[in-house]
Amino acid sequence: WQRILEGPAGPIFEVQADGASQVFRGESPTYPWTQVCVRSRAPDGRASGPLFFGFSDELTMALITRLPGYADVMALETAAGR
C-alpha cells in the first residue's frame, strides 16, 4: 500500500511492500519507492515515485490543478525560481 500524509513541512509519502512489515517514508514520492526496490533487490534499485503515486496520470494532474490554493502555490514557486 501507499499513502500521502500531512507532515510538519509538507507531504510525507509512505509505502509498504506486499507481505512486508516495514513502512518506508520520505519527503518525495520517489524516496520510499526506491527503498522498497533496494530492499527487494530489484535489478535497477530505482523507481519513479510520481508514476507509482499516480502523479504522471493526466487526469490526476488535471484534478490537482483544480485544488484550492493551486494557483497561489504555483505563483510562489515561480517567484522562487523553481
Short mmCIF file of N, CA, C and O in Angstrom, two decimals:
data_model
loop_
_atom_site.label_atom_id
_atom_site.label_comp_id
_atom_site.label_asym_id
_atom_site.label_seq_id
_atom_site.Cartn_x
_atom_site.Cartn_y
_atom_site.Cartn_z
N TRP A 1 0.83 -1.18 0.00
CA TRP A 1 0.00 0.00 0.00
C TRP A 1 0.87 1.24 0.00
O TRP A 1 2.05 1.18 0.27
N GLN A 2 0.24 2.33 -0.32
CA GLN A 2 0.94 3.61 -0.29
C GLN A 2 -0.06 4.68 0.12
O GLN A 2 -1.27 4.54 -0.08
N ARG A 3 0.46 5.73 0.72
CA ARG A 3 -0.40 6.84 1.12
C ARG A 3 0.43 8.10 1.28
O ARG A 3 1.66 8.04 1.37
N ILE A 4 -0.27 9.22 1.32
CA ILE A 4 0.38 10.51 1.50
C ILE A 4 -0.20 11.13 2.76
O ILE A 4 -1.42 11.25 2.90
N LEU A 5 0.68 11.51 3.67
CA LEU A 5 0.27 12.10 4.93
C LEU A 5 0.69 13.57 4.98
O LEU A 5 1.62 13.98 4.28
N GLU A 6 0.05 14.32 5.84
CA GLU A 6 0.44 15.71 6.05
C GLU A 6 1.57 15.73 7.06
O GLU A 6 1.43 15.28 8.19
N GLY A 7 2.71 16.25 6.63
CA GLY A 7 3.86 16.35 7.52
C GLY A 7 4.00 17.77 8.04
O GLY A 7 3.27 18.66 7.63
N PRO A 8 4.95 18.00 8.93
CA PRO A 8 5.12 19.33 9.51
C PRO A 8 5.56 20.39 8.50
O PRO A 8 5.27 21.57 8.66
N ALA A 9 6.26 19.95 7.43
CA ALA A 9 6.76 20.92 6.44
C ALA A 9 6.34 20.54 5.02
O ALA A 9 6.95 20.98 4.07
N GLY A 10 5.33 19.72 4.88
CA GLY A 10 4.88 19.27 3.56
C GLY A 10 4.45 17.83 3.62
O GLY A 10 4.38 17.23 4.70
N PRO A 11 4.19 17.24 2.47
CA PRO A 11 3.69 15.86 2.46
C PRO A 11 4.76 14.85 2.86
O PRO A 11 5.95 15.05 2.65
N ILE A 12 4.30 13.76 3.45
CA ILE A 12 5.14 12.60 3.76
C ILE A 12 4.56 11.44 2.96
O ILE A 12 3.36 11.14 3.07
N PHE A 13 5.39 10.81 2.16
CA PHE A 13 4.96 9.71 1.32
C PHE A 13 5.34 8.40 2.00
O PHE A 13 6.48 8.24 2.45
N GLU A 14 4.39 7.49 2.08
CA GLU A 14 4.63 6.19 2.73
C GLU A 14 4.31 5.06 1.76
O GLU A 14 3.33 5.13 1.02
N VAL A 15 5.14 4.02 1.82
CA VAL A 15 4.95 2.82 1.01
C VAL A 15 5.26 1.60 1.86
O VAL A 15 6.24 1.61 2.61
N GLN A 16 4.43 0.59 1.74
CA GLN A 16 4.71 -0.70 2.37
C GLN A 16 4.52 -1.76 1.30
O GLN A 16 3.44 -1.85 0.69
N ALA A 17 5.57 -2.53 1.03
CA ALA A 17 5.51 -3.57 0.01
C ALA A 17 4.62 -4.71 0.49
O ALA A 17 4.48 -4.95 1.69
N ASP A 18 4.00 -5.40 -0.46
CA ASP A 18 3.16 -6.56 -0.13
C ASP A 18 3.94 -7.56 0.69
O ASP A 18 5.07 -7.92 0.34
N GLY A 19 3.37 -8.01 1.78
CA GLY A 19 3.99 -9.02 2.62
C GLY A 19 5.12 -8.52 3.50
O GLY A 19 5.73 -9.30 4.22
N ALA A 20 5.40 -7.23 3.45
CA ALA A 20 6.49 -6.68 4.27
C ALA A 20 5.93 -6.01 5.52
O ALA A 20 4.79 -5.57 5.53
N SER A 21 6.73 -5.95 6.55
CA SER A 21 6.29 -5.29 7.78
C SER A 21 6.81 -3.86 7.87
O SER A 21 6.26 -3.04 8.60
N GLN A 22 7.88 -3.56 7.14
CA GLN A 22 8.49 -2.24 7.22
C GLN A 22 7.77 -1.23 6.32
O GLN A 22 7.43 -1.53 5.18
N VAL A 23 7.55 -0.04 6.86
CA VAL A 23 6.97 1.07 6.11
C VAL A 23 8.09 2.04 5.77
O VAL A 23 8.87 2.43 6.64
N PHE A 24 8.18 2.42 4.52
CA PHE A 24 9.21 3.36 4.07
C PHE A 24 8.57 4.74 3.90
O PHE A 24 7.48 4.85 3.35
N ARG A 25 9.25 5.77 4.39
CA ARG A 25 8.72 7.13 4.37
C ARG A 25 9.74 8.07 3.75
O ARG A 25 10.94 7.85 3.86
N GLY A 26 9.22 9.14 3.15
CA GLY A 26 10.10 10.15 2.60
C GLY A 26 9.35 11.42 2.25
O GLY A 26 8.13 11.43 2.17
N GLU A 27 10.11 12.48 2.05
CA GLU A 27 9.52 13.77 1.70
C GLU A 27 9.27 13.89 0.20
O GLU A 27 8.66 14.86 -0.24
N SER A 28 9.75 12.93 -0.58
CA SER A 28 9.46 12.90 -2.01
C SER A 28 8.78 11.57 -2.32
O SER A 28 8.99 10.58 -1.60
N PRO A 29 7.99 11.50 -3.37
CA PRO A 29 7.34 10.22 -3.69
C PRO A 29 8.34 9.15 -4.14
O PRO A 29 8.08 7.96 -3.98
N THR A 30 9.49 9.56 -4.64
CA THR A 30 10.47 8.59 -5.14
C THR A 30 11.22 7.90 -4.00
O THR A 30 11.54 6.70 -4.09
N TYR A 31 11.52 8.62 -2.93
CA TYR A 31 12.36 8.04 -1.87
C TYR A 31 11.82 6.72 -1.31
O TYR A 31 12.56 5.72 -1.28
N PRO A 32 10.57 6.63 -0.85
CA PRO A 32 10.14 5.35 -0.28
C PRO A 32 10.08 4.23 -1.32
O PRO A 32 10.38 3.08 -1.01
N TRP A 33 9.71 4.55 -2.56
CA TRP A 33 9.68 3.51 -3.59
C TRP A 33 11.08 3.01 -3.91
O TRP A 33 11.28 1.82 -4.16
N THR A 34 12.06 3.89 -3.91
CA THR A 34 13.44 3.47 -4.13
C THR A 34 13.89 2.53 -3.02
O THR A 34 14.56 1.52 -3.26
N GLN A 35 13.51 2.86 -1.77
CA GLN A 35 13.87 2.00 -0.64
C GLN A 35 13.24 0.61 -0.78
O GLN A 35 13.87 -0.40 -0.47
N VAL A 36 11.99 0.55 -1.26
CA VAL A 36 11.34 -0.74 -1.49
C VAL A 36 12.13 -1.54 -2.52
O VAL A 36 12.38 -2.74 -2.33
N CYS A 37 12.52 -0.88 -3.61
CA CYS A 37 13.29 -1.58 -4.66
C CYS A 37 14.63 -2.07 -4.15
O CYS A 37 15.04 -3.19 -4.45
N VAL A 38 15.32 -1.25 -3.36
CA VAL A 38 16.62 -1.64 -2.81
C VAL A 38 16.44 -2.85 -1.89
O VAL A 38 17.20 -3.82 -1.97
N ARG A 39 15.44 -2.80 -1.03
CA ARG A 39 15.22 -3.91 -0.08
C ARG A 39 14.80 -5.19 -0.80
O ARG A 39 15.10 -6.28 -0.34
N SER A 40 14.10 -5.04 -1.93
CA SER A 40 13.65 -6.23 -2.65
C SER A 40 14.72 -6.74 -3.62
O SER A 40 14.52 -7.72 -4.31
N ARG A 41 15.85 -6.01 -3.65
CA ARG A 41 16.98 -6.35 -4.52
C ARG A 41 16.57 -6.31 -6.00
O ARG A 41 17.01 -7.15 -6.80
N ALA A 42 15.72 -5.36 -6.35
CA ALA A 42 15.35 -5.17 -7.75
C ALA A 42 16.61 -4.84 -8.54
O ALA A 42 17.50 -4.16 -8.02
N PRO A 43 16.74 -5.33 -9.76
CA PRO A 43 17.98 -5.14 -10.53
C PRO A 43 18.42 -3.68 -10.64
O PRO A 43 19.59 -3.38 -10.49
N ASP A 44 17.49 -2.78 -10.88
CA ASP A 44 17.84 -1.37 -11.05
C ASP A 44 17.92 -0.66 -9.70
O ASP A 44 18.71 0.24 -9.50
N GLY A 45 17.08 -1.04 -8.77
CA GLY A 45 17.08 -0.42 -7.45
C GLY A 45 16.46 0.96 -7.44
O GLY A 45 16.62 1.71 -6.49
N ARG A 46 15.76 1.31 -8.52
CA ARG A 46 15.14 2.64 -8.59
C ARG A 46 13.69 2.52 -9.03
O ARG A 46 13.28 1.53 -9.62
N ALA A 47 12.95 3.58 -8.75
CA ALA A 47 11.54 3.61 -9.13
C ALA A 47 11.12 5.05 -9.35
O ALA A 47 11.72 5.97 -8.79
N SER A 48 10.09 5.23 -10.13
CA SER A 48 9.52 6.56 -10.33
C SER A 48 8.37 6.74 -9.34
O SER A 48 7.27 6.25 -9.56
N GLY A 49 8.66 7.44 -8.25
CA GLY A 49 7.63 7.70 -7.26
C GLY A 49 6.42 8.43 -7.82
O GLY A 49 5.28 8.03 -7.57
N PRO A 50 6.62 9.52 -8.60
CA PRO A 50 5.46 10.21 -9.18
C PRO A 50 4.60 9.28 -10.04
O PRO A 50 3.37 9.36 -9.98
N LEU A 51 5.24 8.39 -10.79
CA LEU A 51 4.48 7.44 -11.60
C LEU A 51 3.70 6.49 -10.71
O LEU A 51 2.50 6.27 -10.90
N PHE A 52 4.36 5.91 -9.70
CA PHE A 52 3.70 4.94 -8.83
C PHE A 52 2.60 5.56 -7.97
O PHE A 52 1.63 4.90 -7.63
N PHE A 53 2.74 6.82 -7.59
CA PHE A 53 1.70 7.50 -6.83
C PHE A 53 0.59 8.05 -7.72
O PHE A 53 -0.39 8.58 -7.24
N GLY A 54 0.77 7.96 -9.03
CA GLY A 54 -0.27 8.40 -9.96
C GLY A 54 -0.15 9.84 -10.42
O GLY A 54 -1.01 10.34 -11.13
N PHE A 55 0.93 10.51 -10.03
CA PHE A 55 1.07 11.93 -10.39
C PHE A 55 1.36 12.14 -11.87
O PHE A 55 1.25 13.25 -12.37
N SER A 56 1.74 11.10 -12.59
CA SER A 56 2.02 11.22 -14.02
C SER A 56 0.77 11.02 -14.86
O SER A 56 0.79 11.21 -16.07
N ASP A 57 -0.31 10.62 -14.22
CA ASP A 57 -1.58 10.40 -14.91
C ASP A 57 -2.21 11.74 -15.29
O ASP A 57 -2.30 12.65 -14.45
N GLU A 58 -2.65 11.88 -16.53
CA GLU A 58 -3.20 13.15 -17.00
C GLU A 58 -4.43 13.59 -16.20
O GLU A 58 -4.57 14.77 -15.89
N LEU A 59 -5.30 12.66 -15.86
CA LEU A 59 -6.49 13.03 -15.08
C LEU A 59 -6.09 13.52 -13.70
O LEU A 59 -6.60 14.53 -13.21
N THR A 60 -5.16 12.82 -13.07
CA THR A 60 -4.68 13.24 -11.74
C THR A 60 -4.06 14.62 -11.81
O THR A 60 -4.35 15.48 -10.97
N MET A 61 -3.24 14.87 -12.83
CA MET A 61 -2.62 16.19 -12.97
C MET A 61 -3.68 17.27 -13.17
O MET A 61 -3.58 18.36 -12.58
N ALA A 62 -4.69 16.99 -13.96
CA ALA A 62 -5.76 17.97 -14.19
C ALA A 62 -6.52 18.26 -12.90
O ALA A 62 -6.86 19.41 -12.60
N LEU A 63 -6.79 17.22 -12.12
CA LEU A 63 -7.52 17.41 -10.85
C LEU A 63 -6.69 18.19 -9.85
O LEU A 63 -7.24 19.01 -9.10
N ILE A 64 -5.39 17.97 -9.82
CA ILE A 64 -4.52 18.72 -8.90
C ILE A 64 -4.58 20.21 -9.21
O ILE A 64 -4.62 21.04 -8.30
N THR A 65 -4.63 20.57 -10.48
CA THR A 65 -4.68 21.99 -10.83
C THR A 65 -5.97 22.65 -10.38
O THR A 65 -6.04 23.88 -10.29
N ARG A 66 -6.98 21.86 -10.06
CA ARG A 66 -8.27 22.40 -9.60
C ARG A 66 -8.37 22.51 -8.07
O ARG A 66 -9.37 23.00 -7.55
N LEU A 67 -7.36 22.04 -7.37
CA LEU A 67 -7.39 22.10 -5.91
C LEU A 67 -7.31 23.54 -5.42
O LEU A 67 -6.63 24.38 -6.02
N PRO A 68 -7.99 23.84 -4.31
CA PRO A 68 -7.91 25.20 -3.75
C PRO A 68 -6.46 25.54 -3.41
O PRO A 68 -5.73 24.72 -2.85
N GLY A 69 -6.04 26.72 -3.77
CA GLY A 69 -4.69 27.18 -3.46
C GLY A 69 -3.64 26.81 -4.49
O GLY A 69 -2.49 27.23 -4.37
N TYR A 70 -4.01 26.04 -5.50
CA TYR A 70 -3.03 25.61 -6.51
C TYR A 70 -2.35 26.80 -7.17
O TYR A 70 -1.12 26.85 -7.28
N ALA A 71 -3.14 27.77 -7.61
CA ALA A 71 -2.57 28.94 -8.30
C ALA A 71 -1.63 29.72 -7.38
O ALA A 71 -0.58 30.20 -7.83
N ASP A 72 -1.98 29.82 -6.11
CA ASP A 72 -1.12 30.53 -5.15
C ASP A 72 0.23 29.82 -4.99
O ASP A 72 1.28 30.46 -4.96
N VAL A 73 0.19 28.51 -4.88
CA VAL A 73 1.43 27.73 -4.73
C VAL A 73 2.29 27.87 -5.97
O VAL A 73 3.51 28.06 -5.88
N MET A 74 1.68 27.79 -7.13
CA MET A 74 2.43 27.91 -8.37
C MET A 74 3.06 29.30 -8.50
O MET A 74 4.20 29.42 -8.97
N ALA A 75 2.35 30.33 -8.07
CA ALA A 75 2.91 31.69 -8.10
C ALA A 75 4.12 31.79 -7.18
O ALA A 75 5.13 32.41 -7.55
N LEU A 76 4.05 31.19 -6.00
CA LEU A 76 5.18 31.21 -5.08
C LEU A 76 6.37 30.43 -5.65
O LEU A 76 7.52 30.87 -5.53
N GLU A 77 6.11 29.30 -6.27
CA GLU A 77 7.18 28.51 -6.86
C GLU A 77 7.84 29.26 -8.02
O GLU A 77 9.07 29.25 -8.14
N THR A 78 7.04 29.95 -8.82
CA THR A 78 7.59 30.73 -9.93
C THR A 78 8.43 31.89 -9.40
O THR A 78 9.54 32.15 -9.90
N ALA A 79 7.94 32.56 -8.38
CA ALA A 79 8.68 33.67 -7.79
C ALA A 79 10.00 33.20 -7.17
O ALA A 79 10.99 33.93 -7.17
N ALA A 80 10.02 31.96 -6.67
CA ALA A 80 11.22 31.42 -6.07
C ALA A 80 12.19 30.85 -7.12
O ALA A 80 13.25 30.37 -6.79
N GLY A 81 11.76 30.88 -8.38
CA GLY A 81 12.61 30.38 -9.46
C GLY A 81 12.64 28.87 -9.59
O GLY A 81 13.58 28.31 -10.10
N ARG A 82 11.59 28.22 -9.13
CA ARG A 82 11.54 26.74 -9.23
C ARG A 82 10.65 26.31 -10.35
O ARG A 82 9.81 26.82 -10.84
#
